[in-house]
XYZ file of C-alpha atoms in Angstrom:
586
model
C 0.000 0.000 0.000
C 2.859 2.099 0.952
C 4.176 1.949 -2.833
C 0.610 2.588 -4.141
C 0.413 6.047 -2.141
C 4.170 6.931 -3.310
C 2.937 6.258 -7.223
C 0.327 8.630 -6.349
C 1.969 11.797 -5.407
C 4.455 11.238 -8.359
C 1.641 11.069 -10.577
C 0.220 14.437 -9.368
C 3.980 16.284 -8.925
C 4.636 15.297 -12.593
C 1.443 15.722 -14.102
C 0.145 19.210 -12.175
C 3.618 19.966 -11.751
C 2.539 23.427 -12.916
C 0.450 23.880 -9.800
C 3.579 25.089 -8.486
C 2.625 28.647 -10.680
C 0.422 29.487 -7.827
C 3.216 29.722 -4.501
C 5.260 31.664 -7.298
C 2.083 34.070 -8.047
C 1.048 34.107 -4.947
C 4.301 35.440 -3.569
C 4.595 38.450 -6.057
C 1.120 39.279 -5.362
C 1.773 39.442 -1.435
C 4.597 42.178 -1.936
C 1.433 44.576 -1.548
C 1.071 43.376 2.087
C -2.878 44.655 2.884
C -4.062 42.371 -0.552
C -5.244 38.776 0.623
C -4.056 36.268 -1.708
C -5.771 33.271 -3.198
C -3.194 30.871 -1.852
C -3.472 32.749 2.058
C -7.734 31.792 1.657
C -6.911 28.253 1.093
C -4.275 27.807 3.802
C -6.525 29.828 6.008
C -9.613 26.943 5.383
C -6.950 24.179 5.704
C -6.178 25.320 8.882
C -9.502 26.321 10.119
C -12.526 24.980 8.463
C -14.462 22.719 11.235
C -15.854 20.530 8.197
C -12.554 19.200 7.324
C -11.621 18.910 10.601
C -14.817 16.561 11.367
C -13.615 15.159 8.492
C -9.916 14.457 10.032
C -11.667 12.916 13.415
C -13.323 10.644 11.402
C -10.431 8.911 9.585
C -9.026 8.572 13.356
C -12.398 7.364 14.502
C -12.140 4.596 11.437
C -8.314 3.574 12.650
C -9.544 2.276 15.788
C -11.706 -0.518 14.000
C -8.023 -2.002 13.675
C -7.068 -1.960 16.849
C -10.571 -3.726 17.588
C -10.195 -6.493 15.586
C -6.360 -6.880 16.487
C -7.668 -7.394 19.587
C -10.051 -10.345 19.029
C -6.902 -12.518 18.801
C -4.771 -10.993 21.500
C -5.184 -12.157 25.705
C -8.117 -11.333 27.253
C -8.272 -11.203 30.773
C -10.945 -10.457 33.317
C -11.395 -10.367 37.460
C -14.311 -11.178 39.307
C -15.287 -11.128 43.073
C -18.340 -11.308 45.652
C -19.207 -11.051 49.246
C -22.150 -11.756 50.875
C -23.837 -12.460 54.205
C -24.821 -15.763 54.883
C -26.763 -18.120 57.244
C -27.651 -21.794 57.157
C -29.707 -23.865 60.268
C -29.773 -27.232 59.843
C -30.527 -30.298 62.466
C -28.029 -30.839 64.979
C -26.823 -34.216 65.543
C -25.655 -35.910 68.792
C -25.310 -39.096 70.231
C -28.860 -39.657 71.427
C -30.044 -38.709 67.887
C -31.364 -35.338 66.168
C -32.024 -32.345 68.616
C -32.784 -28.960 67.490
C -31.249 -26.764 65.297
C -27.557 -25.368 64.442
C -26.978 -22.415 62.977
C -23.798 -20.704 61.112
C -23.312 -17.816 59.814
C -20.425 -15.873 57.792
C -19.803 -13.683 54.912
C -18.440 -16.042 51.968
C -15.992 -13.824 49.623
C -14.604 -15.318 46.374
C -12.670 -13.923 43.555
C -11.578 -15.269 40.323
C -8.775 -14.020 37.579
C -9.217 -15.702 34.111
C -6.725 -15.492 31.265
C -8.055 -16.654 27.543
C -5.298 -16.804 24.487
C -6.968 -17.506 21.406
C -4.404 -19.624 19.019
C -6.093 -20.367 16.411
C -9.247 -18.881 14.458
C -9.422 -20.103 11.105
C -7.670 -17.140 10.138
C -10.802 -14.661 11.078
C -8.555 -12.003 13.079
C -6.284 -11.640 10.068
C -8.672 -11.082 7.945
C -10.272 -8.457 10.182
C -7.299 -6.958 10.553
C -6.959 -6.424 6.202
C -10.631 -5.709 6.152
C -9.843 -2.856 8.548
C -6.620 -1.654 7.139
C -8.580 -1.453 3.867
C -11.329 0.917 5.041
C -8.537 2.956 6.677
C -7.112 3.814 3.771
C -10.751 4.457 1.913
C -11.254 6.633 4.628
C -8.107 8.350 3.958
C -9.828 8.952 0.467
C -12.590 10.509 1.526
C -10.421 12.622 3.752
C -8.506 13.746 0.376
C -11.843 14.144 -0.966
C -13.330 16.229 1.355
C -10.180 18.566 1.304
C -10.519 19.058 -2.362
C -14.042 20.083 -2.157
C -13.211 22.517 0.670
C -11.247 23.844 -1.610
C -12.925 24.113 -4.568
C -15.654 26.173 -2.436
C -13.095 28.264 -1.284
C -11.523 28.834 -4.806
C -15.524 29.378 -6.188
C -16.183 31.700 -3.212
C -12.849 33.883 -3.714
C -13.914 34.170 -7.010
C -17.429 35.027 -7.179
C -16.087 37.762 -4.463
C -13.825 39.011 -7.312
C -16.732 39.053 -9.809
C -18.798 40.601 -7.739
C -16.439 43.392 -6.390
C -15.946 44.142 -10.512
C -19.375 43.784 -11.202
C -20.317 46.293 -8.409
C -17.860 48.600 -9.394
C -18.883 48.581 -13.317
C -22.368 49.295 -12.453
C -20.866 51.705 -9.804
C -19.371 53.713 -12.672
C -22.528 52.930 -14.906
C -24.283 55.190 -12.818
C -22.503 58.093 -12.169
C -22.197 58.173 -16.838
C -25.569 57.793 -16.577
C -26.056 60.458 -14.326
C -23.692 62.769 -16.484
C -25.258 61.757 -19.124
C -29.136 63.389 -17.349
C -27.264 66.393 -17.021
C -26.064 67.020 -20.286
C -30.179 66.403 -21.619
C -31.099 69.026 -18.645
C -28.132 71.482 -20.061
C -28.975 71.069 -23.592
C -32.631 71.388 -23.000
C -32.273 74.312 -21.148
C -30.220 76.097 -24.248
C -32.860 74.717 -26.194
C -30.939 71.974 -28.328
C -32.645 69.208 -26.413
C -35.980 68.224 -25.279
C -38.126 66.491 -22.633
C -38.263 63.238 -24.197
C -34.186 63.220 -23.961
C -34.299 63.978 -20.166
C -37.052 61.069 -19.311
C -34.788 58.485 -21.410
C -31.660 59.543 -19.419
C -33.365 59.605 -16.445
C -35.079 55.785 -17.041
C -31.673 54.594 -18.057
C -30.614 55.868 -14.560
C -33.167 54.490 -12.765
C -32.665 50.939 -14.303
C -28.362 51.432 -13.513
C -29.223 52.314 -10.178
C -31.554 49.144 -9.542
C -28.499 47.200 -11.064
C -26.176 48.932 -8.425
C -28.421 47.698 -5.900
C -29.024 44.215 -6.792
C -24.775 43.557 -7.391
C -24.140 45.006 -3.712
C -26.647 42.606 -2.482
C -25.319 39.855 -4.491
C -21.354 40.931 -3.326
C -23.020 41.017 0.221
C -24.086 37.443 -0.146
C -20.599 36.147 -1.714
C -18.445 37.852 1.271
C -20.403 35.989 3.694
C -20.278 32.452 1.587
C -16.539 33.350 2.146
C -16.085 34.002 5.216
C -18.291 30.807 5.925
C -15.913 28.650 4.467
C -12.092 30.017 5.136
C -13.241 31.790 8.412
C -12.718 35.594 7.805
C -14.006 38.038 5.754
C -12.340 38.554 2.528
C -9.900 41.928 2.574
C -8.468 42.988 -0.788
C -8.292 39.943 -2.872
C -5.773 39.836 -5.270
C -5.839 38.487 -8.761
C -6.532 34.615 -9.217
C -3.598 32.860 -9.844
C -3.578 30.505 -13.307
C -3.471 26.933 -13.644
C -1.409 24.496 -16.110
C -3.966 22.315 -17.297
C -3.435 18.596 -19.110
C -2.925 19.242 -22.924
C -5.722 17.046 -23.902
C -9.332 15.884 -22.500
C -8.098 12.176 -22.860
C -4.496 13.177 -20.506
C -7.231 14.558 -17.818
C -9.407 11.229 -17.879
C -5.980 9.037 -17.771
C -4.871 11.092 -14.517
C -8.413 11.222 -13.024
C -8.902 7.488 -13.236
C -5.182 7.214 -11.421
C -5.510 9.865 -8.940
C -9.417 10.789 -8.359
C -10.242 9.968 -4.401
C -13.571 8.757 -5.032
C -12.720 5.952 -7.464
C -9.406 5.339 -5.309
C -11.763 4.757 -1.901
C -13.856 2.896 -4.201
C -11.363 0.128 -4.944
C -10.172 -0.030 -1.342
C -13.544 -0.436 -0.277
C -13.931 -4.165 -3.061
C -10.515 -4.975 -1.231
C -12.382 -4.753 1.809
C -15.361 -6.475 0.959
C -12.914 -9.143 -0.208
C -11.432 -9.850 2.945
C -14.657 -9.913 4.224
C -14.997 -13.263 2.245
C -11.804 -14.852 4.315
C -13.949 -13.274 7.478
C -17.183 -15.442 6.762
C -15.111 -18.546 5.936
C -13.452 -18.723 9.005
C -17.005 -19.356 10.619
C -16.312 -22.662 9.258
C -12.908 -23.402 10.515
C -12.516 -24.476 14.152
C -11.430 -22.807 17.015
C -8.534 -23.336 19.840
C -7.716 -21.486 22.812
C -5.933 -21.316 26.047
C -8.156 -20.377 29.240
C -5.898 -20.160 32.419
C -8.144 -19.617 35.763
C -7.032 -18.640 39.607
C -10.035 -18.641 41.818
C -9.724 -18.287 45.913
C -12.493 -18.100 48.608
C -13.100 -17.497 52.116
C -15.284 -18.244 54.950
C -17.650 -19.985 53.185
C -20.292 -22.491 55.138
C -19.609 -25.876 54.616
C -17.115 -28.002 55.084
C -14.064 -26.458 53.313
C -14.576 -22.573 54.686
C -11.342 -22.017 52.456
C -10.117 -22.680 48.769
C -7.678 -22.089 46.691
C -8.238 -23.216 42.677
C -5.964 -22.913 39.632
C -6.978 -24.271 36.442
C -5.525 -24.259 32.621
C -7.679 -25.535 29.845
C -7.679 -25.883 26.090
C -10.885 -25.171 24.883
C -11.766 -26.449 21.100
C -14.832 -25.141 19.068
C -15.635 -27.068 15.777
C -18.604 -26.046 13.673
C -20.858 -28.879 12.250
C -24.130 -27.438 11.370
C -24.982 -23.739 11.095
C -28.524 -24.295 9.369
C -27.091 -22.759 6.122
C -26.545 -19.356 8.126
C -22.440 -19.714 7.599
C -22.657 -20.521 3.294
C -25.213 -17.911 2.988
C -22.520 -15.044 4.819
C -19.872 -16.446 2.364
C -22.293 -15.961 -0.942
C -23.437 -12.674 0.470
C -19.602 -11.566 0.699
C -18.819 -12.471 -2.461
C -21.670 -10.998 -4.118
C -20.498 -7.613 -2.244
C -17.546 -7.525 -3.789
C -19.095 -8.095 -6.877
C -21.729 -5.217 -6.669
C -18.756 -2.638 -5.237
C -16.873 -3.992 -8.672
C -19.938 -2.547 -10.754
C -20.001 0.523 -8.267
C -15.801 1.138 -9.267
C -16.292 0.521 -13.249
C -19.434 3.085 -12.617
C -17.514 5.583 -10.365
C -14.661 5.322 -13.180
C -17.569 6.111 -16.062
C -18.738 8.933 -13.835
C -15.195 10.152 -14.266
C -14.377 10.325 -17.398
C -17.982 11.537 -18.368
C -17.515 14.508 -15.389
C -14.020 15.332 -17.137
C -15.158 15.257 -20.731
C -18.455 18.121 -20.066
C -16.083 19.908 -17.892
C -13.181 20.018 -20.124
C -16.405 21.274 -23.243
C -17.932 23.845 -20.429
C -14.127 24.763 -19.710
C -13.069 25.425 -23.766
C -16.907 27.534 -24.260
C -15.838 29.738 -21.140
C -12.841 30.343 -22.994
C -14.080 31.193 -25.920
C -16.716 33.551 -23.878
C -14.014 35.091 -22.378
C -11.953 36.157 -25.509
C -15.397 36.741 -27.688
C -16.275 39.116 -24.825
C -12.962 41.591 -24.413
C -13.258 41.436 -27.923
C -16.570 43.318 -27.857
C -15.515 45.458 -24.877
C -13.166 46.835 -27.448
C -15.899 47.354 -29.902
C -18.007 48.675 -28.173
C -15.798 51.163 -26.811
C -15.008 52.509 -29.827
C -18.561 52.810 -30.761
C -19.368 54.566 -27.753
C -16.754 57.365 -28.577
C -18.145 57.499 -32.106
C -21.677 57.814 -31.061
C -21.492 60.421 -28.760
C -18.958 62.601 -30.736
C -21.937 62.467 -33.674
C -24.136 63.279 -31.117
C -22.185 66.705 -30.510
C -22.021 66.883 -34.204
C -26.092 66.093 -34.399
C -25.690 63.732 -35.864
C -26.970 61.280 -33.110
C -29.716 61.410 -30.630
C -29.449 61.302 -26.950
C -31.079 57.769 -27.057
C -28.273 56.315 -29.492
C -25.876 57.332 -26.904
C -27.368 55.390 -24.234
C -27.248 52.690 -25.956
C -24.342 52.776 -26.688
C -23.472 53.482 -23.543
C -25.745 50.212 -22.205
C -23.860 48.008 -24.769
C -20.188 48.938 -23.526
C -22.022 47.834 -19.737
C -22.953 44.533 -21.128
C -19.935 43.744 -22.847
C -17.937 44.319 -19.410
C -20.213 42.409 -17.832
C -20.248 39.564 -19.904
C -16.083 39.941 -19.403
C -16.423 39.676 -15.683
C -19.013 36.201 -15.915
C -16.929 34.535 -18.518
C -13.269 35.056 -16.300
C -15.534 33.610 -13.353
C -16.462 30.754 -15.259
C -12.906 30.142 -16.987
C -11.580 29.988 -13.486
C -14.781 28.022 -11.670
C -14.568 25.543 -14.265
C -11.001 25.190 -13.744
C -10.902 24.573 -10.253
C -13.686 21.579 -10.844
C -11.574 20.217 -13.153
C -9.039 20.329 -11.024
C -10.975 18.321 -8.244
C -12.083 15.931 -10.219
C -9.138 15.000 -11.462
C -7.851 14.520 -7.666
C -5.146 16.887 -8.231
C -6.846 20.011 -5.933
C -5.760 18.923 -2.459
C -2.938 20.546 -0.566
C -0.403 18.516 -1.735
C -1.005 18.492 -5.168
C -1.551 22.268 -4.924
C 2.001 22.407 -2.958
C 0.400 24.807 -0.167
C 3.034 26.245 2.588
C 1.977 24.213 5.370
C 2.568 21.582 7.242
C 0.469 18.717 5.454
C -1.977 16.847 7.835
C -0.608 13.319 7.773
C -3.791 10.720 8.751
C -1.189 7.883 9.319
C 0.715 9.257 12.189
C -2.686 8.279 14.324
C -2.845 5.030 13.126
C 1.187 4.289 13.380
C 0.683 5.545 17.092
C -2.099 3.771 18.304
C -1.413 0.709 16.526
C 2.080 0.050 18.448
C 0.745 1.686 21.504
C 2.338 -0.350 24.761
C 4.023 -2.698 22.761
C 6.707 -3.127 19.785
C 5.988 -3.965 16.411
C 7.503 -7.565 16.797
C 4.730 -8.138 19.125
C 2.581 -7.093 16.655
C 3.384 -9.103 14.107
C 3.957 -12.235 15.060
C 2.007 -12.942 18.521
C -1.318 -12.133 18.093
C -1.726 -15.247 15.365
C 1.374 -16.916 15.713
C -0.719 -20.089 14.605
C -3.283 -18.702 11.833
C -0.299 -16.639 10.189
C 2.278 -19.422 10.539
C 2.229 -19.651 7.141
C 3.063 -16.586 5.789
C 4.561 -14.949 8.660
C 6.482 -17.969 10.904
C 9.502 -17.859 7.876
C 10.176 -14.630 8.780
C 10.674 -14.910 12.312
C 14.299 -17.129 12.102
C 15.578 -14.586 9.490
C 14.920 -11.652 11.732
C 15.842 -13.483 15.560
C 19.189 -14.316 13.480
C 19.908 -10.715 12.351
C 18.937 -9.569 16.229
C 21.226 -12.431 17.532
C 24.120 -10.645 15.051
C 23.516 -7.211 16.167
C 23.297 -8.525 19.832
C 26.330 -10.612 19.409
C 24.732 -13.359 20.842
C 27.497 -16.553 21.657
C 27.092 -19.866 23.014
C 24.771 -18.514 26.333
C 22.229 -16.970 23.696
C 22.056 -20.283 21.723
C 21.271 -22.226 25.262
C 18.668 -19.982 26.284
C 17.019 -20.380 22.762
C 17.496 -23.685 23.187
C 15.528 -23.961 25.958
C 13.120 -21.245 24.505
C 12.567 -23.808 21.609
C 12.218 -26.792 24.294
C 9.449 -24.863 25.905
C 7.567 -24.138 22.699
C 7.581 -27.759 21.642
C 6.383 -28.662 24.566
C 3.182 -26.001 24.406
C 2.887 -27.211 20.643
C 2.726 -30.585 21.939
C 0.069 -29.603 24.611
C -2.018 -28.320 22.106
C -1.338 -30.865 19.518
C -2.731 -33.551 22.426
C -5.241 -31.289 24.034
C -6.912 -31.191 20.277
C -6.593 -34.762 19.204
C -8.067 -35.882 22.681
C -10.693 -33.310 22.866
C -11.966 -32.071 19.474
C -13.922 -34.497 17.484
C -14.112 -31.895 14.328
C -15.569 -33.331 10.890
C -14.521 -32.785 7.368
C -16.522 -30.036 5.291
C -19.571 -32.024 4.526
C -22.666 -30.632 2.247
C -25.360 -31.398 4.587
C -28.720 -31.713 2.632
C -31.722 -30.273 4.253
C -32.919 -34.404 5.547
C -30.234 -34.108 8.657
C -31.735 -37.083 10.306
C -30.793 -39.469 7.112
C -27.097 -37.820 7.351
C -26.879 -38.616 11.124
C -27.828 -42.206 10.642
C -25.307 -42.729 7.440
C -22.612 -40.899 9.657
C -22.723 -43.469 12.796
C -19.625 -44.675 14.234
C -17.748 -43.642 11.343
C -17.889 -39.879 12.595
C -15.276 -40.565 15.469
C -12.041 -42.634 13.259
C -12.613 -39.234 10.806
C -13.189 -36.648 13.547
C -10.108 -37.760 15.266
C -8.109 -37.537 12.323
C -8.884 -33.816 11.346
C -8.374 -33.017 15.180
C -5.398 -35.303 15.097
C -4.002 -33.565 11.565
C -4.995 -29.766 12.993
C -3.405 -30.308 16.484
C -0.014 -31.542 14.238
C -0.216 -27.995 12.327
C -0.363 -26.017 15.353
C 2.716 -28.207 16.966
C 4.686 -27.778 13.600
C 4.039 -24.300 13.971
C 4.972 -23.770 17.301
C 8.202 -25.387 16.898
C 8.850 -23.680 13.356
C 7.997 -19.844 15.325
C 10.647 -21.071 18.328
C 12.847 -22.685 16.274
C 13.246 -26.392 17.715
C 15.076 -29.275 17.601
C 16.265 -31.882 19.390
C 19.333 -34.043 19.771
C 22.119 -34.195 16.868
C 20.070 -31.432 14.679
C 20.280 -29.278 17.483
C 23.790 -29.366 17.510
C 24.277 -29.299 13.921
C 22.419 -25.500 13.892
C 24.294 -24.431 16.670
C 25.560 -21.716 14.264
């Protein structure tokens, strides 16, 4: 998993390695030190936003389902104790036969300690353990996710402030023309070049800028709040919006969204999951062994022992036979779930692509918007200054000039919506394309790291050699056991171990066979396990074609599963007896 993640953040340095235009930006921008920059709102939400940090508490909330079902196969222990008052009557006996009644009294007080060690579990905590570790890191997905939608609402937000600051101040200016432009029909009507008609058109034109005026504060009004909603203070002199280095081609975004986008990425973690949780409903099949050690001591009880002492250590086997269909149908129903969350990724993955390819349409018509619309700012400037100069000429009417005057407004307007939606659609892209978080966007701050929780917590009053090996030193003797010589020989190396270190794991190893014979007897003599058997739904007709034969096989699958535990036992603790003992001295 750990090389998965590092393929990741190559894959967004190298393909958004332009990102890094906005810390450059950002810091030319900041020389004017009262302007807030783009890059300061973002750090500000990272830091501050109580969403994402719900968000972070979550992922931490998630780690401890690890540590829960580590725990299923570690020691369990547990301490109970009573007292009460007592008092018993009962007919006295004496040599001339029964006469009255004795009575005792006391107050009895027990207490017990008892000790379980699972050893083996048909390899349920493992899988637990995988099933867990995979949701951690699809948690850690949606943590990435839920960062790059903060973000994109703070990018949308710090530029719809922009728009609306420009828009404000366009209409702003609209007005006060407009109101010039009243004048001038007042002055020239009262010199007697103008007339009534070309005041009431001035002054409607007015009337509609200032209801314009009015409607773009209130709008601006709205935005600064959706700001300071999401980065937690209330914007101050934004400065310009930084620009992004986008993939060349719609087909290089959909290749690095597929590789990169959280969603999908939680999505396949989440199948992983949902396969382990296959392994989890098989092991309802397998048997189970553990170790129960009890202490027990009480006092002044009535009878005729008014003290105890007890100490007790059992093996305790479980073997499934019959379930009533209950275990097959948990093992279908996993399997089927991993099935349905394949559809879900191949869906998510279409989702993708389809999000990237209207985006990447919506994102090359803003564009065109944009430079169609400075295009006619230009015009329409220059027929502005054309109209009204034939208007001093007389050539032109008062109502030609306003509007001309109302198409110059438009066209600066339609400027100011097209660089909102240029930038907008570019920071969805972004997203979607997994590549708007704070690493990808190479922010100045210390980067929120969901693993340290999980790397502290999970070796939390103990060492990782513990944790890898004791828990299921039986279930993961497989995979796990062939490690353990390799590593005690490199410790013994480092240690510089001689010939005391081989003799006390010598007698380490004699001690382990000896518990992996224990178990290896304690199974064969107590479980009485049978071989996976399809039991059809007439159980009576199986019980009487079992008979006698169920014992001879029983005892060999307990005989053959207390021999794996043995051999594992002695493989973990490295035993061996007589002449091969002194052969591996080295």
């Amino acid at each position: 998993m750990r090389s998965y993640q590092t393929k990741m953040g190559f894959v967004r340095r190298v393909v958004l390695a332009g990102t890094a235009c906005i810390a450059a930006l950002s810091m030319t921008l900041s020389t004017n030190v009262s302007a807030e920059t783009f890059q300061e709102a973002l750090i500000a939400a990272y830091h501050n936003n109580p969403r994402l940090k719900a968000e972070r508490t979550r992922v931490r909330e998630i780690d401890e389902n690890y540590i829960q079902a580590r725990a299923q196969g570690r020691v369990s222990s547990s301490l109970s104790g009573s007292v009460s008052g007592s008092v018993a009557r009962f007919p006295a006996q004496s040599f001339f036969g029964p006469g009255g009644l004795d009575t005792i009294s006391g107050t009895p007080a027990d207490a017990a300690v008892q000790v379980i060690q699972p050893l083996y579990q048909g390899g349920r905590v493992k899988a637990l353990k995988k099933q867990a570790k995979s949701a951690i890191y699809a948690a850690r997905e949606g943590l990435r996710n839920a960062e790059q939608n903060l973000f994109v609402s703070v990018a949308t937000a710090y530029v719809d402030v922009k728009r609306d600051e420009e828009t404000a101040r366009i209409r702003r200016n609209n007005v006060s023309v407009l109101a010039r432009q009243e004048q001038a029909a007042r002055d020239r009507f009262d010199v007697g070049e103008g007339t009534l008609t070309d005041i009431a058109q001035a002054e409607s034109r007015l009337a509609g800028a200032n209801i314009g005026l009015a409607q773009a504060e209130a709008q601006l009004a709205a935005s600064r709040a959706s700001y300071e909603r999401v980065v937690g203070k209330p914007p101050s002199l934004l400065s310009t919006t930084p620009r992004f280095i986008l993939p060349s081609s719609m087909t290089q975004a959909q290749e690095v969204g597929r590789a990169n986008n959280p969603q999908l990425v939680a999505a396949i973690f989440n199948q992983i999951a949902a396969r382990n949780g296959i392994a989890v409903a098989k092991s309802a099949n397998k048997p189970t062994v553990s170790l129960a050690g009890t202490a027990s001591a009480a006092r002044e009880q009535l009878g005729q022992f008014t003290r105890s002492d007890n100490a007790s250590l059992s093996l305790q086997v479980t073997v499934p036979l019959y379930s009533g269909g209950a275990n097959k149908s948990r093992v279908r129903q996993a399997r089927l779930a991993v099935e349905r969350l394949g559809y879900e990724v191949t869906d998510t993955q279409d989702a993708i692509d389809q999000t990237i390819a209207q985006i990447w349409a919506q994102l090359e018509a803003a564009k065109i918007s944009l430079s169609a619309s400075q295009r006619q700012v230009d015009a329409a400037n220059v027929a502005f200054e054309g109209v009204t100069l034939e208007q001093q000429l007389g050539q032109r009417d008062t109502l030609d000039v306003l509007n001309a005057e109302q198409e110059v407004l438009n066209a600066k307007l339609s400027v100011v919506d097209a660089q909102r939606a240029v930038d907008a659609t570019t920071f969805q892209l972004l997203s979607v394309m997994g590549a708007f978080d704070a690493e990808s966007l190479q922010l100045p701050v210390d980067l929120y790291d969901p693993s340290e929780n999980f790397e502290a917590i999970k070796i939390d009053g103990m060492t990782r050699a513990i944790d890898n090996y004791v828990p299921e030193i039986v279930e993961d003797a497989v995979d796990e056991i062939a490690d353990i010589p390799g590593d005690v020989i490199d410790l013994g190396q480092a240690l510089r171990i001689d010939d005391a270190g081989r003799e006390v794991g010598r007698n380490v190893g004699v001690f382990g066979h000896g518990v992996g014979t224990l178990v290896k007897d304690g199974v064969d003599t107590v479980s009485k396990p049978v071989t996976d058997i399809e039991f059809s739904d007439e159980l009576p007709k199986f019980i009487k074609s079992m008979g006698t034969g169920m014992i001879d096989t029983a005892g060999k699958v307990g005989n053959a599963i207390g021999g794996t535990v043995k051999t594992g036992v002695d493989s973990a603790t490295g035993y061996q007896t007589g002449a091969d003992a002194d052969k591996s001295q080295d």
